[in-house]
Tab-separated table of C-alpha atoms in Angstrom:
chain	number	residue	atom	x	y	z
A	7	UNK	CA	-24.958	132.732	18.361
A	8	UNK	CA	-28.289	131.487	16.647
A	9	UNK	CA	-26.368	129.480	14.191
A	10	UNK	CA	-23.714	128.243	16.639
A	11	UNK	CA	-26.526	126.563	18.495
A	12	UNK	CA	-28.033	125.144	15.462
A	13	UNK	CA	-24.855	123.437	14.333
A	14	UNK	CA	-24.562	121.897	17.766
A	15	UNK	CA	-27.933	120.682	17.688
A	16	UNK	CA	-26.892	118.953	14.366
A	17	UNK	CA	-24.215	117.489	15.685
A	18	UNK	CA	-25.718	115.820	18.452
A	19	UNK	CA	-28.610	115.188	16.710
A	20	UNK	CA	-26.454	112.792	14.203
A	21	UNK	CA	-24.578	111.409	16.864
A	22	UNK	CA	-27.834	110.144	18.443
A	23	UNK	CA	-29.215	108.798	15.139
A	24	UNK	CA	-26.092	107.598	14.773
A	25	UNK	CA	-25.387	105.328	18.019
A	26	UNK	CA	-29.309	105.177	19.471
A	27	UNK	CA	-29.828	104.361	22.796
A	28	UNK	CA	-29.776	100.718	24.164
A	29	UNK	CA	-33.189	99.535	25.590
A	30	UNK	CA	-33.486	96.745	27.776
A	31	UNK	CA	-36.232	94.478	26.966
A	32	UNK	CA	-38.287	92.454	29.352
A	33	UNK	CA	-36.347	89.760	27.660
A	34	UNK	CA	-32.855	91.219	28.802
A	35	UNK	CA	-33.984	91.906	31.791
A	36	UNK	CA	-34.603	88.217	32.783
A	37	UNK	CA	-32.009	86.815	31.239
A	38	UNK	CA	-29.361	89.316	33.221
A	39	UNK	CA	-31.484	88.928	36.751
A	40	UNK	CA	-31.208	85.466	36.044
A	41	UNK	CA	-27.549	85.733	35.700
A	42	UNK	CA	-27.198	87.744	38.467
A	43	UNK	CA	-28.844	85.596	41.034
A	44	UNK	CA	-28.136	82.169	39.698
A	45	UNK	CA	-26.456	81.087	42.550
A	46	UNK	CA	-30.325	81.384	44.133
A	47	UNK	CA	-32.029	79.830	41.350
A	48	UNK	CA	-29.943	76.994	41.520
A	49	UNK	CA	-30.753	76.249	45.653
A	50	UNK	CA	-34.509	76.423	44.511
A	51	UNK	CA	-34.166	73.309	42.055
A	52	UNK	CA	-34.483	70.540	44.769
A	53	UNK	CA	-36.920	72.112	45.940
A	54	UNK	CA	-38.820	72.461	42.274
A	55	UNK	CA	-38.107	69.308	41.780
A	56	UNK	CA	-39.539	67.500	45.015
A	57	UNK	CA	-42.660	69.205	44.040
A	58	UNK	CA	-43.029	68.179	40.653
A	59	UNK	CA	-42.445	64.661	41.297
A	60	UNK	CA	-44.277	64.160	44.865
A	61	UNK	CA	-47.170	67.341	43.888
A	62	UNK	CA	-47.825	67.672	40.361
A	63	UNK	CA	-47.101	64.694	38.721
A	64	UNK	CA	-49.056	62.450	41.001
A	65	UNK	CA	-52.606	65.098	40.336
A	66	UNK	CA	-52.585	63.368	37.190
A	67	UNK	CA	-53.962	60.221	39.515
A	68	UNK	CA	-56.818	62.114	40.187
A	69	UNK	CA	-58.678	60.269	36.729
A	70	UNK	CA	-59.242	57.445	39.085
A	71	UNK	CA	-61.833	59.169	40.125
A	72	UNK	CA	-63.620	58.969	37.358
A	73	UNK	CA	-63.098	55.624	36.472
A	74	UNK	CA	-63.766	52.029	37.645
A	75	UNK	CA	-60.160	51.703	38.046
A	76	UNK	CA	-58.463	47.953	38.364
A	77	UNK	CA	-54.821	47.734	39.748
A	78	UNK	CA	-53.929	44.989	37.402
A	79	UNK	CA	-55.381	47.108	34.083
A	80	UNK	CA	-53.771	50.252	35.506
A	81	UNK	CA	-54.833	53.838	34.634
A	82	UNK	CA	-54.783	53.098	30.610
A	83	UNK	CA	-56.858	49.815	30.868
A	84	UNK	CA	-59.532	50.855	33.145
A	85	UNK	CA	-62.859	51.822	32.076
A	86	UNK	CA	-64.467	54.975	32.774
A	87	UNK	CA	-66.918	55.596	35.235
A	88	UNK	CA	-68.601	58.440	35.106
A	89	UNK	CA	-69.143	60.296	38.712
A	90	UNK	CA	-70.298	57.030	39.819
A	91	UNK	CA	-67.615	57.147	42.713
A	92	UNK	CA	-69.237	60.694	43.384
A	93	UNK	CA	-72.567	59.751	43.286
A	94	UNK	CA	-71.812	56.826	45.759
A	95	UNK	CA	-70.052	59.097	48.569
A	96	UNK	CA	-73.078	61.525	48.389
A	97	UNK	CA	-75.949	59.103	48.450
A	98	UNK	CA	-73.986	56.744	51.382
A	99	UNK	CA	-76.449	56.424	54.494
A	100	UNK	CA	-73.559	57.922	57.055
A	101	UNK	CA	-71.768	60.421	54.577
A	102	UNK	CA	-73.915	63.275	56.778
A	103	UNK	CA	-71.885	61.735	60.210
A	104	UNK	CA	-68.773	61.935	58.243
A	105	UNK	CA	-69.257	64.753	57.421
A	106	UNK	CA	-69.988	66.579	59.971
A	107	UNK	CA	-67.651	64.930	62.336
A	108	UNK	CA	-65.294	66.320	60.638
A	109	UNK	CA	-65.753	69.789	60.363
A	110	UNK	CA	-66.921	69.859	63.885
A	111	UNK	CA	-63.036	68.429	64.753
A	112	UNK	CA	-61.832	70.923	62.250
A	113	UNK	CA	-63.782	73.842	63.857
A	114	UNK	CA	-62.819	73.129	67.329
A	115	UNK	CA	-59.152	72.591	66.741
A	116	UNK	CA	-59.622	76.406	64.403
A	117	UNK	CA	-61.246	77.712	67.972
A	118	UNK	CA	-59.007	75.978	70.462
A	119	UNK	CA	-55.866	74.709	69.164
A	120	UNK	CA	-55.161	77.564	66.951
A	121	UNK	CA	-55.006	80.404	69.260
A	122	UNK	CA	-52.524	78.305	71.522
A	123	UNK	CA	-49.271	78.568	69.951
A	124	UNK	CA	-50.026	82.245	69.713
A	125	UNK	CA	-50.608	82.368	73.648
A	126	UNK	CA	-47.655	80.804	74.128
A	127	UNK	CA	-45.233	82.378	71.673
A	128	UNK	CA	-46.400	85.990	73.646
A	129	UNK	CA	-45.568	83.936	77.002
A	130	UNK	CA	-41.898	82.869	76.007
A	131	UNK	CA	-41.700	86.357	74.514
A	132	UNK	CA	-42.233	88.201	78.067
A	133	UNK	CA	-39.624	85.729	79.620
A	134	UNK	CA	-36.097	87.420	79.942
A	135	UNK	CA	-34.233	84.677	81.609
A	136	UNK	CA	-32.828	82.904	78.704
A	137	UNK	CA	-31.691	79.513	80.383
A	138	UNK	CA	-35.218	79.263	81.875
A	139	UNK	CA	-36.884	80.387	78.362
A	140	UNK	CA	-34.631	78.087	76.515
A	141	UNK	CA	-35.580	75.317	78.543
A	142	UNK	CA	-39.567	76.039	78.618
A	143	UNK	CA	-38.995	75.944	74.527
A	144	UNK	CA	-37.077	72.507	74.621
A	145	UNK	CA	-39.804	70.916	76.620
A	146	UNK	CA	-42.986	72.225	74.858
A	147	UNK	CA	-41.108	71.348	71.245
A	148	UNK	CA	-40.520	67.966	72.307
A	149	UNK	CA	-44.172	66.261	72.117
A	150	UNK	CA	-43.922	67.037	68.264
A	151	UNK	CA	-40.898	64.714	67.784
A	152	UNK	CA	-43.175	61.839	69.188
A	153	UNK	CA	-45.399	59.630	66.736
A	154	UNK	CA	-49.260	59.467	67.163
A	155	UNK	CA	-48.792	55.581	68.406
A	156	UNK	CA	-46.580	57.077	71.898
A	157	UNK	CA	-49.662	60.223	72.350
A	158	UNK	CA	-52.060	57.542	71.903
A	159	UNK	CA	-50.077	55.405	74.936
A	160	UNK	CA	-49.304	58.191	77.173
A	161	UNK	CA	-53.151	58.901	76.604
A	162	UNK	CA	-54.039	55.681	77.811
A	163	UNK	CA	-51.856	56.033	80.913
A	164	UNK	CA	-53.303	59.373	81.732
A	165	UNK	CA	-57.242	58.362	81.345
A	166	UNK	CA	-57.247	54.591	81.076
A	167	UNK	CA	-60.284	53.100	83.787
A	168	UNK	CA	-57.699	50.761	85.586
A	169	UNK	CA	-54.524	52.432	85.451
A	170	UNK	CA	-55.171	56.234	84.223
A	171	UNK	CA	-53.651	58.474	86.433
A	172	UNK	CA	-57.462	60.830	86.415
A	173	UNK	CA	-59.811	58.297	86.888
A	174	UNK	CA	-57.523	57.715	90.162
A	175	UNK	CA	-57.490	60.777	91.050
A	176	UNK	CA	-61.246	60.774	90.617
A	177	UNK	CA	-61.559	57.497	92.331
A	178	UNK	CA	-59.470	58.665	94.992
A	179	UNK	CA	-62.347	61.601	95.551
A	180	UNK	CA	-65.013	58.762	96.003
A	181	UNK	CA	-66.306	59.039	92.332
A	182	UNK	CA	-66.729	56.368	89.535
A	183	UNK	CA	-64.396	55.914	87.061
A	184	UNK	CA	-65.500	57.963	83.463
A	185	UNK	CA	-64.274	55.747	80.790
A	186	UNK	CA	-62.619	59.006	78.664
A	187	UNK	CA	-61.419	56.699	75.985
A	188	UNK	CA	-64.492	54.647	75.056
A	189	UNK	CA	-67.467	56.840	75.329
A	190	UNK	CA	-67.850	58.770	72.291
A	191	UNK	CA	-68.505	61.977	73.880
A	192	UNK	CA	-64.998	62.524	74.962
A	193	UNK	CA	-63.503	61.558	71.900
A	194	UNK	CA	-63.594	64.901	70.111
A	195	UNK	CA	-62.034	66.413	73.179
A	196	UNK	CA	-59.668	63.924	73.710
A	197	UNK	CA	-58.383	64.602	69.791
A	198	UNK	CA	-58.177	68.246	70.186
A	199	UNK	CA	-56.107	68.657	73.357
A	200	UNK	CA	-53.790	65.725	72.465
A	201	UNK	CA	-53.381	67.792	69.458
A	202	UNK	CA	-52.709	70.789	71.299
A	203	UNK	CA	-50.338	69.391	73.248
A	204	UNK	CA	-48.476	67.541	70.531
A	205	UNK	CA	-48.280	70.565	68.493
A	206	UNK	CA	-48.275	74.197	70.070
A	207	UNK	CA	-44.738	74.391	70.898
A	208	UNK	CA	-43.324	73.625	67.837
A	209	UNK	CA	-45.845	75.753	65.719
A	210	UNK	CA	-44.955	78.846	68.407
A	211	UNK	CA	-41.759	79.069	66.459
A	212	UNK	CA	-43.383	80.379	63.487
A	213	UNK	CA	-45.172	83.077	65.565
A	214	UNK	CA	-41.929	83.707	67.843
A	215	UNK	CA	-39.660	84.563	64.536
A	216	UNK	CA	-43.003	86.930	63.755
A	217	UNK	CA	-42.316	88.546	67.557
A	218	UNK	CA	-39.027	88.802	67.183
A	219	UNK	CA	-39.290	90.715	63.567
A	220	UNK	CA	-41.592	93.787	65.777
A	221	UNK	CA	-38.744	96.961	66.065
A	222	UNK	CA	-38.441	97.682	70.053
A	223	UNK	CA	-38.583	101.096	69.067
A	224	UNK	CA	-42.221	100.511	68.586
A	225	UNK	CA	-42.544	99.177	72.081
A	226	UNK	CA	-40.358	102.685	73.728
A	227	UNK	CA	-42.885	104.411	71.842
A	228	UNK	CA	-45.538	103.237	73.140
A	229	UNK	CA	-44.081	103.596	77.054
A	230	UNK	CA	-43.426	106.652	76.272
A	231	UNK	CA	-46.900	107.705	75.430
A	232	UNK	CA	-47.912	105.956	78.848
A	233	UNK	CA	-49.253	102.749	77.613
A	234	UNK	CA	-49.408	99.525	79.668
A	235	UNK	CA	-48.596	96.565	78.800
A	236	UNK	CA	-51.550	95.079	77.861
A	237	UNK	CA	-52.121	98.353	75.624
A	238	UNK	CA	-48.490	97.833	74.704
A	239	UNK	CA	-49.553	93.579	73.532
A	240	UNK	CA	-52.889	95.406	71.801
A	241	UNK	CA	-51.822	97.825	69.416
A	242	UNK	CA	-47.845	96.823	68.831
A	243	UNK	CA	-48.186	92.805	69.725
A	244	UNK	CA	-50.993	91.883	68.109
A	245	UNK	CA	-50.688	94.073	64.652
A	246	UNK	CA	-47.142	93.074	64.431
A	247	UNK	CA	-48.657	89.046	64.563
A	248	UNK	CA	-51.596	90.005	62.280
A	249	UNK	CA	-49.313	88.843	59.222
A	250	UNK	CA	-48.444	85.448	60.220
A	251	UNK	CA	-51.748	84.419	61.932
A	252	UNK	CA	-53.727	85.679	58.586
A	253	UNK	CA	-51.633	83.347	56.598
A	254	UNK	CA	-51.436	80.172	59.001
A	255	UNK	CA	-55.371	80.585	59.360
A	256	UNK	CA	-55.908	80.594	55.724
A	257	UNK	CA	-53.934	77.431	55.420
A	258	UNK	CA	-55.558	76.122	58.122
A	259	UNK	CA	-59.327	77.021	56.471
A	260	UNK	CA	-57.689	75.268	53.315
A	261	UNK	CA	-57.195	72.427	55.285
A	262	UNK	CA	-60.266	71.976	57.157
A	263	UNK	CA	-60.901	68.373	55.559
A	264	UNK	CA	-57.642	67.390	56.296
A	265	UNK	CA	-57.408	66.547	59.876
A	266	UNK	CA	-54.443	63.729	59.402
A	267	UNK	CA	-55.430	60.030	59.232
A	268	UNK	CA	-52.913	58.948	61.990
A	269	UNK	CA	-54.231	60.845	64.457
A	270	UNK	CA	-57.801	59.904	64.604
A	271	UNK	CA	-57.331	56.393	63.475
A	272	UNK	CA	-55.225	55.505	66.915
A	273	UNK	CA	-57.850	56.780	68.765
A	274	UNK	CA	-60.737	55.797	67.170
A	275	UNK	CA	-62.450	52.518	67.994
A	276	UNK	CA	-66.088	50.987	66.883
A	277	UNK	CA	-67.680	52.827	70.317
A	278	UNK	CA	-66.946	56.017	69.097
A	279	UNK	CA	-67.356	56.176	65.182
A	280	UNK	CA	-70.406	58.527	65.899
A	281	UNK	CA	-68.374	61.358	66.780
A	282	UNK	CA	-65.098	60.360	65.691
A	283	UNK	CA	-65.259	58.609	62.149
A	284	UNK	CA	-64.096	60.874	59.394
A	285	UNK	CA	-63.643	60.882	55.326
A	286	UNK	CA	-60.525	60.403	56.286
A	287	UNK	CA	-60.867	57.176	58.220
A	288	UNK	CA	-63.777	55.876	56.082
A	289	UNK	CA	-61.485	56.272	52.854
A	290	UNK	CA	-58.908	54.160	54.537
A	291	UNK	CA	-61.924	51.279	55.524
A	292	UNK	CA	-64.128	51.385	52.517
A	293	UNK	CA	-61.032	52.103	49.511
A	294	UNK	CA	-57.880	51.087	50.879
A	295	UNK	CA	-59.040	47.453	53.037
A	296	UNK	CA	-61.544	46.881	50.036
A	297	UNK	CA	-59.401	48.126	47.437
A	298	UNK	CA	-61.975	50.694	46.162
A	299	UNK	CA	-59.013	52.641	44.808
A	300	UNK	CA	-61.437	54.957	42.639
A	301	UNK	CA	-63.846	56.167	45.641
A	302	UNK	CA	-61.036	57.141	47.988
A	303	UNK	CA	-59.739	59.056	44.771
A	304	UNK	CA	-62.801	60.336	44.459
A	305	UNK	CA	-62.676	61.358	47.935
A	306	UNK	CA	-59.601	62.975	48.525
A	307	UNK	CA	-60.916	64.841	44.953
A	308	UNK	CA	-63.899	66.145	47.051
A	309	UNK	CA	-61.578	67.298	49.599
A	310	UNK	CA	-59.593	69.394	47.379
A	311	UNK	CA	-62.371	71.148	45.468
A	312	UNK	CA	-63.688	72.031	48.675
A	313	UNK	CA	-60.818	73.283	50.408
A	314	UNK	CA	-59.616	75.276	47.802
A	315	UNK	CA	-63.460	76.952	47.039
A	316	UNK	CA	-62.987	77.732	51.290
A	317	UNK	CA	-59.731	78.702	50.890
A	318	UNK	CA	-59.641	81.218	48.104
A	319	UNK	CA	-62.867	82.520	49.717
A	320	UNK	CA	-61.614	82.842	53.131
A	321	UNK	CA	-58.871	84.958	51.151
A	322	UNK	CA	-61.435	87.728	49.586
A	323	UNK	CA	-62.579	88.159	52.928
A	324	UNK	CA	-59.270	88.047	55.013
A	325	UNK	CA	-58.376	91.134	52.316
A	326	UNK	CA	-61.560	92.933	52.466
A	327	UNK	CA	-61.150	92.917	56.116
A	328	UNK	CA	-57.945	93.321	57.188
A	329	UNK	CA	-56.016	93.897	54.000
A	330	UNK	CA	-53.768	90.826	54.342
A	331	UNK	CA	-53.759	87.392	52.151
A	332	UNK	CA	-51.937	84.769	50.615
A	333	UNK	CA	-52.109	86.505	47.748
């Protein structure tokens, strides 16, 4: 028996050595996923490409900054400048208004406008009539269709002093008119709910698709257990949201210097540049009108550093705290 076994063993044992056993490398691997799946790969290169050309290639601008560049000598031909540029943004006498202007609009659009496409995704969600939901969605996704220019008009015709529908309803009550559109006080407001309006419906979607991943089993669990359903919105809702709203405030805190040129520059006028004048809108004045091509480089360089030093910070904490990130 003992040797029967050991001739076996033999056998296999040369069989093995002599065909060994096929490995697949990391190489392999690839290649054969790739193969696989190269129907998917293939849909991605638009995509790929768009970015290189319109995202990538065009950081290579960013050495404006750092020169004193001349359009006519182009990138090769102009001479360097150090962090002049730099050194000019930080030293100018209203940089501090700019400044802070804007991450004050920043902050109260994080505090206001934020939360409101979440308020009204749950809303939509609770509604079971679907011609009436249907319709609610149409309407609020509408205003994001329109351009700044038409907000800025329908603005005008809501809190204009001679014709704003308001300030006659406020004269109407025996009051003065309150010029909303040139006293800078209002201006800030006046940016954030136009905002808001413009934008919650359409950015709901994101958060409805997020309501509409949560398994109803989840929600008959939670009747069945007794709970209400506000506890229902509290510990199903909300954690089945947490995902999305995590990653849409990240971007957002990536963002927070970015608060789009178009719509602050139809609103803005001379009156209210002390709360309403950005980097944004300064840029435009002082690089674009003047042709300072190297300090609005230099800004929109500024921007970047610091919204990506805010946004991978932002992300440490998000995943310290809650265990979600972008990454």
């Amino acid at each position: 028996m003992g040797n029967t076994l050991t001739a076996v063993h033999k056998q296999v044992s040369k069989q093995v050595n002599k065909e060994p056993t096929k490995r697949l490398t990391p190489e392999n691997s690839w290649v054969k996923s790739l193969s696989r799946h190269r129907a998917l790969y293939i849909m991605l290169i638009p995509g790929l490409v768009y970015f290189l050309i319109f995202k990538y290639v065009p950081l290579l601008g960013s050495v404006i900054a750092f020169q004193d560049y001349k359009i006519f000598k182009g990138i090769l031909g102009s001479d360097w400048a150090g962090l002049r540029w730099f050194n000019q943004i930080f030293t100018y006498p209203q940089f501090g208004r700019l400044l802070r202007n804007t991450l004050l609009i920043s902050l109260y659009q994080i505090v206001f406008a934020f939360p409101a496409p979440i308020i009204i995704a749950c809303l939509l969600n609770e509604l079971r009539n679907m011609f009436f939901k249907r319709t609610v969605q149409t309407i609020l996704y509408l205003p994001h269709f329109l351009s700044w220019t038409l907000i800025f008009g329908l603005s005008y015709m809501m809190f204009s002093t001679q014709t704003g529908i308001i300030n006659q309803i406020i004269v109407s009550l025996g009051m003065e008119p309150i010029q909303f559109m040139q006293k800078a006080e209002y201006f800030r407001t006046l940016i954030v709910l136009s905002g808001m309006w413009k934008e919650m419906g359409w950015s709901a979607i994101i958060f409805l698709a997020a309501l509409a991943g949560i398994s109803p089993s989840l929600y008959e669990a939670a009747r069945m257990d007794g709970a209400n359903r506000w506890k229902q919105f509290v510990h199903v809702t909300l954690p089945g949201l947490l995902p999305a709203i995590v990653i849409l405030l990240l971007l957002k805190i990536g963002h927070v210097l970015d608060l789009g040129f178009e719509h602050i520059y139809v609103f803005l006028n001379p009156i209210t540049y002390e709360t309403g004048d950005i980097l944004d809108t300064y840029a435009y004045r002082a690089g674009i009108i003047q042709g300072q091509y190297s300090l609005t480089t230099a800004i929109g360089l500024f921007k970047s550093v610091i919204g990506f030093i805010l946004l991978v910070t932002a992300n440490k904490i998000s995943k310290a705290i809650s265990g979600e990130g972008l990454y």
